[in-house]
Coordinates of C-alpha atoms in Angstrom, one line a residue:
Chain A
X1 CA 0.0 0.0 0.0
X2 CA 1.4 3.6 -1.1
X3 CA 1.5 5.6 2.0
X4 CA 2.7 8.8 -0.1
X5 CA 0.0 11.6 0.8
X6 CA -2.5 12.9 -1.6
X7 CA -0.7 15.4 -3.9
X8 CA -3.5 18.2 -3.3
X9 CA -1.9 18.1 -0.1
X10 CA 1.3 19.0 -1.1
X11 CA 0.7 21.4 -3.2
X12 CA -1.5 23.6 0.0
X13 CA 1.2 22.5 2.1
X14 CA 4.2 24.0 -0.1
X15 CA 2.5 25.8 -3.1
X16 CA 3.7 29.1 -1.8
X17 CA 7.0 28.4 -0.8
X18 CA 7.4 26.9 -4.0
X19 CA 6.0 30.7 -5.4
X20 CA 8.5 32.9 -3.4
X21 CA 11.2 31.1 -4.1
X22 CA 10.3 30.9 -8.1
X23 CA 10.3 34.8 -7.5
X24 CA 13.1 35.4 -5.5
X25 CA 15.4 33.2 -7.9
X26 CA 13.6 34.8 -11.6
X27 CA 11.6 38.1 -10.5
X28 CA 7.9 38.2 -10.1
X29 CA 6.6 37.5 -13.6
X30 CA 5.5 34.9 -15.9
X31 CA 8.9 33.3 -15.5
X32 CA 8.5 32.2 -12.3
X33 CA 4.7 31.0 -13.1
X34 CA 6.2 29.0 -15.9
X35 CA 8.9 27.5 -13.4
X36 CA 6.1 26.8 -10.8
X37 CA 3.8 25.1 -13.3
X38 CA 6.8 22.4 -14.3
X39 CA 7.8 21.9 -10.9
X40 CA 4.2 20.8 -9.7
X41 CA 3.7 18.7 -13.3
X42 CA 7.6 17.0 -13.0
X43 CA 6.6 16.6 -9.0
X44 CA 3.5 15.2 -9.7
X45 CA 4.3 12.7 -12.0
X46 CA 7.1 11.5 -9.8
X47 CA 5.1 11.3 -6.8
X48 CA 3.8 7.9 -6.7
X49 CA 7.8 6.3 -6.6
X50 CA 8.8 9.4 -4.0
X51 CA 10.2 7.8 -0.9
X52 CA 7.6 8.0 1.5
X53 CA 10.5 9.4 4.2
X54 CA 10.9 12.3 1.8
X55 CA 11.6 15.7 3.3
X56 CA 9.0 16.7 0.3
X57 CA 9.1 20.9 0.6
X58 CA 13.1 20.3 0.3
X59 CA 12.6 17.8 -3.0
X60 CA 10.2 20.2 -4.4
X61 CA 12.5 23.8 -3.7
X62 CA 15.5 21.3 -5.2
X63 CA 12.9 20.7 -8.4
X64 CA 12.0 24.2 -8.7
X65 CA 15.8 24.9 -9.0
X66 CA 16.3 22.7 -11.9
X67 CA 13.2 24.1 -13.5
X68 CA 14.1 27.5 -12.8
X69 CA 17.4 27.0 -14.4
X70 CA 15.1 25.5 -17.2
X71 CA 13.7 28.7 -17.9
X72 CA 16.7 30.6 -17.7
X73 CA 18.1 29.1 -20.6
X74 CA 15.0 28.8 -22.7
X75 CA 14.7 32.7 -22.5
X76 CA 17.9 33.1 -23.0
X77 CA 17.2 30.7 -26.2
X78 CA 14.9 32.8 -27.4
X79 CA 15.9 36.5 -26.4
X80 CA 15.8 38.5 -29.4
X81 CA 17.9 41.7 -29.7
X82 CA 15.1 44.6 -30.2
X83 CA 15.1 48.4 -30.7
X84 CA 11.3 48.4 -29.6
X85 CA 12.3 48.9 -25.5
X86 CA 8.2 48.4 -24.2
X87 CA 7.7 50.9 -22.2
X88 CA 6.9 49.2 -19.0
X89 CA 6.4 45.6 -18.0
X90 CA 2.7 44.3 -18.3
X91 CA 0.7 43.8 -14.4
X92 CA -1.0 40.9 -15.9
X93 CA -0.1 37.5 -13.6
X94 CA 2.2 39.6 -11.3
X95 CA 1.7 40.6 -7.8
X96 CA 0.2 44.2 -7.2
X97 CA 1.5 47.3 -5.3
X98 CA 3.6 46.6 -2.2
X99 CA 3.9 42.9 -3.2
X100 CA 5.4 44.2 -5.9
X101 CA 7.9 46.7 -4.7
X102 CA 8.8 43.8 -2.7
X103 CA 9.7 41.5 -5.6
X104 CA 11.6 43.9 -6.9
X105 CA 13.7 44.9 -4.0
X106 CA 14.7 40.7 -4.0
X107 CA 15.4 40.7 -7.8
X108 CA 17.6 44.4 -7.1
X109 CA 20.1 41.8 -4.5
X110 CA 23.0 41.3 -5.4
X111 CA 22.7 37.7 -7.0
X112 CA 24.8 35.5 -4.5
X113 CA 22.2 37.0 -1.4
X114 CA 19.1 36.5 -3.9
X115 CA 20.0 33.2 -3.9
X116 CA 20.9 32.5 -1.0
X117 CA 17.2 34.2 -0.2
X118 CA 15.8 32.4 -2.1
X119 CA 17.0 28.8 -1.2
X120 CA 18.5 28.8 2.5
X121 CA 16.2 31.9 3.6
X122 CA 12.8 31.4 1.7
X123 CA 13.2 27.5 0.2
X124 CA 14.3 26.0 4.3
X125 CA 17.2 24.1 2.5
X126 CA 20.0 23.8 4.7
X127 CA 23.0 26.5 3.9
X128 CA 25.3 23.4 3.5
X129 CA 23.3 22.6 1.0
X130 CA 22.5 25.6 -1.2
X131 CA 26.1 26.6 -1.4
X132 CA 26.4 22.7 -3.3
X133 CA 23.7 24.5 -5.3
X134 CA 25.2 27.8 -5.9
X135 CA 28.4 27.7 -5.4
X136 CA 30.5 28.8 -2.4
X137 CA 31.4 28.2 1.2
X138 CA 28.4 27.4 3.5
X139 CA 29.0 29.9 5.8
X140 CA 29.1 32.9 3.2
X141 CA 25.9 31.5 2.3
X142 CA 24.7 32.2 5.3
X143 CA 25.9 35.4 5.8
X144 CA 24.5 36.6 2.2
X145 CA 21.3 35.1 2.8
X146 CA 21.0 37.1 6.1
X147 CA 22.3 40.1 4.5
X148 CA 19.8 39.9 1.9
X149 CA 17.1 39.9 4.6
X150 CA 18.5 42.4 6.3
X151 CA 18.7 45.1 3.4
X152 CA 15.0 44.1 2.2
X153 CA 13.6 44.4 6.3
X154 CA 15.4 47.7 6.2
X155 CA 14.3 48.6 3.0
X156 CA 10.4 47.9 3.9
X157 CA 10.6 49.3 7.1
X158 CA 11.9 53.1 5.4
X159 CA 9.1 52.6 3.0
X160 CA 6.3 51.5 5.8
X161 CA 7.4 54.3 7.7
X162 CA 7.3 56.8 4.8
X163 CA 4.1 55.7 4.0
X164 CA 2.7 55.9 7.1
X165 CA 3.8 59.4 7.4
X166 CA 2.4 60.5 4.4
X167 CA -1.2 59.2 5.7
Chain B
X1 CA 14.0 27.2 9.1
X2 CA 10.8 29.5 9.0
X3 CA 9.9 31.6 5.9
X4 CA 8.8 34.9 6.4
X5 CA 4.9 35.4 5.5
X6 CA 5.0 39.1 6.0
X7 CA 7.9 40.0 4.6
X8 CA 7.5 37.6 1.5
X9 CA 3.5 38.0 0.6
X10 CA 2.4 35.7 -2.2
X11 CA -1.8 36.3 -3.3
X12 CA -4.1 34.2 -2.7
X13 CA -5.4 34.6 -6.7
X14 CA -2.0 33.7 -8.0
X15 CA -2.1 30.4 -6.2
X16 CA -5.7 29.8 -7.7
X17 CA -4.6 30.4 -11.4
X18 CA -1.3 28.3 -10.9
X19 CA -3.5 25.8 -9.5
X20 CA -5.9 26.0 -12.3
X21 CA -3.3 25.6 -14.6
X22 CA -1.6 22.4 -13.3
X23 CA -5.3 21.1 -13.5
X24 CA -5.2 21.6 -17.2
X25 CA -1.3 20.4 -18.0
X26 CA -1.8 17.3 -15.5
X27 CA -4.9 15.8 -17.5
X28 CA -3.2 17.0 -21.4
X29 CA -0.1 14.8 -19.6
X30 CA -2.3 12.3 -18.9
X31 CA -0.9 12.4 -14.8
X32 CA -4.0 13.3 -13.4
X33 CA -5.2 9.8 -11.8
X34 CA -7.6 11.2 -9.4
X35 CA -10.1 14.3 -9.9
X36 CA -12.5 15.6 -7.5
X37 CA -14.1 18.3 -6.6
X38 CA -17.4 19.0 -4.1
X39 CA -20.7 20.0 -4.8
X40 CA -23.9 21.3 -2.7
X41 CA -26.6 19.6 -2.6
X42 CA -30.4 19.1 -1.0
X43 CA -28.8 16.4 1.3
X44 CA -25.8 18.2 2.0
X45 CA -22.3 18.9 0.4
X46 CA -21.0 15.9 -1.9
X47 CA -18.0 15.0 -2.7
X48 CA -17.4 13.7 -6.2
X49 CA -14.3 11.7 -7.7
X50 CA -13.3 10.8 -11.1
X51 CA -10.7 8.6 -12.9
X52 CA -10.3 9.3 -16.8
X53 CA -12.3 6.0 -16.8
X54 CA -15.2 7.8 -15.2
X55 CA -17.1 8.6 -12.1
X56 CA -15.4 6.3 -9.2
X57 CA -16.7 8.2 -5.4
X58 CA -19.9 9.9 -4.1
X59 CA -19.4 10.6 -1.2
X60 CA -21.0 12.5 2.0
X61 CA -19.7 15.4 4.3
X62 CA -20.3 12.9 7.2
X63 CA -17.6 10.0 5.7
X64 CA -15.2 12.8 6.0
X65 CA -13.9 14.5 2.6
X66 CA -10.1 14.6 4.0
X67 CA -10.5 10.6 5.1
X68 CA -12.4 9.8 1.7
X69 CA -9.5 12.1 -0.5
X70 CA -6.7 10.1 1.7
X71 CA -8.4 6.5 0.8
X72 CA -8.7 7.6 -2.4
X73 CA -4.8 8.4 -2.4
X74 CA -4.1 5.0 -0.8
X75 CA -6.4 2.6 -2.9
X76 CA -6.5 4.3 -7.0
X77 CA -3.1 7.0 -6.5
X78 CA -1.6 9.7 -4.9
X79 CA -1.8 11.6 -7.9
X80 CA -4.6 12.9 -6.7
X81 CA -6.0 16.9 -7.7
X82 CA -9.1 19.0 -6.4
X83 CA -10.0 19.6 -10.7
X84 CA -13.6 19.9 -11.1
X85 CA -13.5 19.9 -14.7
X86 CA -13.2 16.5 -15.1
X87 CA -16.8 16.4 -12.7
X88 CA -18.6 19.1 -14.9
X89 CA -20.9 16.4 -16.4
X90 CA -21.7 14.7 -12.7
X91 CA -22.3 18.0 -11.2
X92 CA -24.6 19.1 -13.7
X93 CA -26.3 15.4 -14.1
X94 CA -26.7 15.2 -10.0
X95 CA -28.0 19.3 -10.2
X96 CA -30.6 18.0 -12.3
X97 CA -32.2 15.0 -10.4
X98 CA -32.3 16.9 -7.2
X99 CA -34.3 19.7 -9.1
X100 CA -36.3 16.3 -10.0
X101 CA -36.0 16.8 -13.9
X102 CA -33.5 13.6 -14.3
X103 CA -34.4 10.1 -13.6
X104 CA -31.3 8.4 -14.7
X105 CA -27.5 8.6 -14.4
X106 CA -25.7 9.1 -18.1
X107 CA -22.1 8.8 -16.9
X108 CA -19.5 6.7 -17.4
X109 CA -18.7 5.1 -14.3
X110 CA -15.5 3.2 -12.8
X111 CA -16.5 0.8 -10.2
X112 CA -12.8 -0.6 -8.7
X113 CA -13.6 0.6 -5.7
X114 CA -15.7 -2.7 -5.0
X115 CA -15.7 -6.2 -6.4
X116 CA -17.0 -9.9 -5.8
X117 CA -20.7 -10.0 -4.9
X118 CA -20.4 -6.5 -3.7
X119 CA -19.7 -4.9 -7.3
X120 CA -22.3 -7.3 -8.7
X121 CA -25.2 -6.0 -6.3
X122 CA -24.4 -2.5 -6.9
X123 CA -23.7 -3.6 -10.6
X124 CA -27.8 -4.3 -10.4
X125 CA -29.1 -1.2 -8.5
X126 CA -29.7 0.8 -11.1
X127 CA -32.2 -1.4 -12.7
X128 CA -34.6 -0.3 -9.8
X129 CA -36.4 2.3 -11.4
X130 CA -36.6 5.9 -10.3
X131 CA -39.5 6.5 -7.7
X132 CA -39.8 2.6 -6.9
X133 CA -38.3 0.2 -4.1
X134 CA -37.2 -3.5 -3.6
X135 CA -36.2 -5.1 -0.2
X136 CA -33.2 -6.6 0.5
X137 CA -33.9 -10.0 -0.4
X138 CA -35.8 -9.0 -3.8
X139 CA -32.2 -7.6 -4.7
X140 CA -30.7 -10.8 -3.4
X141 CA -33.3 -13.2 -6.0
X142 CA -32.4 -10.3 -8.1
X143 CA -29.2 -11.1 -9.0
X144 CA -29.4 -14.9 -8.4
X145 CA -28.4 -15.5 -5.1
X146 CA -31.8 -15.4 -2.8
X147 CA -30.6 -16.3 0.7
X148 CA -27.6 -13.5 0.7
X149 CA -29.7 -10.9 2.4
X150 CA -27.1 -9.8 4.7
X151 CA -24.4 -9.6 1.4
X152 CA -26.9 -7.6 0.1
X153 CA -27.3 -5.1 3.3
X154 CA -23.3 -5.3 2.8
X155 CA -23.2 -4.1 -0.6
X156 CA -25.8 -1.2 -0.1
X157 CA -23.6 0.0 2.7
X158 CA -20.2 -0.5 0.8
X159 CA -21.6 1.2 -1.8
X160 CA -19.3 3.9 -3.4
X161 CA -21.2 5.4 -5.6
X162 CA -24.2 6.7 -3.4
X163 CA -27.0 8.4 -5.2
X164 CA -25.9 7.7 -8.5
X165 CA -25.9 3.8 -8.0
X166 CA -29.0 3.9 -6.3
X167 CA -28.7 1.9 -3.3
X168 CA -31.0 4.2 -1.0
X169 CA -34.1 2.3 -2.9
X170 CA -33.5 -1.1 -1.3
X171 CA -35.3 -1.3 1.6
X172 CA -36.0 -3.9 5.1
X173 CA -39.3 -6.3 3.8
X174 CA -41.0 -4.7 6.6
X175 CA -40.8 -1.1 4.7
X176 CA -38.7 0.7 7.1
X177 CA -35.8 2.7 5.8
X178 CA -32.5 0.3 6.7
X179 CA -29.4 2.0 6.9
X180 CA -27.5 4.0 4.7
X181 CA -23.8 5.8 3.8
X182 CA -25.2 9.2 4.2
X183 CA -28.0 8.5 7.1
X184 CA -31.5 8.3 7.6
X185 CA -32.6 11.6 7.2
X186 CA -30.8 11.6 3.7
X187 CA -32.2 8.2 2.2
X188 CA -35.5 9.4 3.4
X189 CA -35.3 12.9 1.5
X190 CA -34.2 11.1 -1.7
X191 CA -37.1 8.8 -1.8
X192 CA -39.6 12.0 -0.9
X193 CA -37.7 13.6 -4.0
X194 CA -38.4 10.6 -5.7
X195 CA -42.1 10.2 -4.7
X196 CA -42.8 13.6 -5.6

């Protein structure tokens, strides 16, 4: 008998997680959708042969990083060098407003903290493993993933205060 | 390691569309094992389960919908999705015989949630015809096999596929109700709605 849980399960357990760190690692647009979408198809059709033992939000952030990486390099595919700058990007699947500013604030890091955000920080992996994943020592890991945080807390806080003053 | 909800906000509508669009790229992968999705109803909310072989659960808020989605996991496959389009058809079939204007169930149905005598009883119900009853034993001479009265009572109660296999029209010989998946009070509404 399977003891695996029912995937609907996993996907209200982690679905978000799964989100932030989509965003965190390719900024808050359709890329990240797109990477979320094949991580929960590839997961879900692996799921029935998943070892039941399975830290599963740690398998899925480690999916979400390959598919991520995925979608890097089919953009990069299929960039095309344009005069035609658009004027601004469209609002249509993105976050709104603050959520926004947010998002962009991450994708603004400095790359080694944004990932380091997005994996250690955001994803729960351990920073052992995310510097395997992105390279370094562990410990800088965990220093640019706190610094990361740090700079976006203090970031938020300047603009929560402004706004509240302008109320 | 705890993530930070206020500091990292993801919308609940984002998770909603995402989750809409697995729904669609699971079934065109052909991964989706298990649909299901609930539905209200006169006798309370239902839950209804599909396989791409067709309709396999009907079940009742008072089985438990997280047990029934967890045994549905366990028995068919985990890969297992709240999609209701693959219910569309049920939902609208089981709209119309509580509103009284359908008599019979058009859908394809999978029945590997029983077998044995079991399946073959419930395999029988729906020749009992909208509006009438049978007792236990008529169902039992019904399908050959007169003195298995209590299999019978079994196979209503076992039943997975409760209002559309109609097992709430077999009855005790002495006319009272018997027992049934979703309770009294609900075999007794369905066989007003049927009366009326």
């Amino acid at each position: 008998m399977n003891t695996t849980i029912p995937f609907e399960q996993a996907i209200t357990q982690h679905g978000a997680t799964v989100l932030r760190v989509c965003r965190a690692v390719l900024g808050p647009g359709a890329d990240a959708e797109d990477a979320w979408s094949e991580t929960f198809v590839a997961a879900l059709a692996a799921w029935p042969d998943l070892d039941p033992d399975t830290n599963v939000e740690a398998w899925l952030v480690r999916v979400a990083r390959r598919k991520a990486i995925d979608v890097t390099r089919a953009r990069a595919r299929h960039a095309v060098p344009t005069d035609d700058v658009p004027d601004r990007p469209s609002n249509v699947g993105r976050p709104d407003g603050h959520d926004l500013d947010l998002w962009r604030a991450v994708a603004a890091l400095p790359e080694r903290q944004r990932l380091a955000v997005a994996y250690h920080y955001l994803g729960g992996l351990p920073h052992t493993e995310t510097a395997e994943l992105i390279g370094g020592r562990p410990d800088a890991v965990r220093r640019a993933a706190a610094d990361g945080v740090r700079s976006l807390r203090r970031a938020f806080a300047a603009a929560d205060a402004q706004e509240g003053a302008s109320r | 390691m705890s993530t930070d909800n206020d500091l990292f906000p993801v919308d609940e509508a984002t998770l909603a569309r995402l989750h809409a669009r697995l729904e669609r790229d699971a079934d065109t992968a052909g991964i989706l094992d298990v649909a299901y999705r609930t539905v209200d109803s006169p006798v309370g909310p239902l839950l209804l389960a599909a396989t791409p072989e067709g309709l396999v659960r009907v079940a009742y808020e008072r089985e438990g919908f997280d047990a029934v989605v967890q045994t549905l996991s366990d028995r068919i496959s985990p890969r297992i999705l709240e999609a209701p389009q693959r219910l569309d058809a049920a939902a609208r079939e089981l709209e119309e015989y509580f509103a009284g204007t359908r008599h019979t169930f058009d859908l394809p149905l999978d029945h590997r949630l029983s077998s044995g005598f079991r399946q073959t009883v419930q395999a029988a119900l729906p020749s009992i015809e909208y509006g009438r009853t049978l007792s236990y034993g008529q169902v039992a001479a019904l399908v050959g096999n007169p003195k298995a009265v209590r299999a019978v009572g079994t196979a209503c109660a076992t039943n997975p596929l409760p209002v559309v296999v109609p097992c709430h029209r077999v009855l005790r010989s002495d006319g009272s109700l018997g027992g049934y998946v979703g309770g009294a009070d609900a075999k007794s509404a369905l066989l007003t709605l049927e009366a009326a």
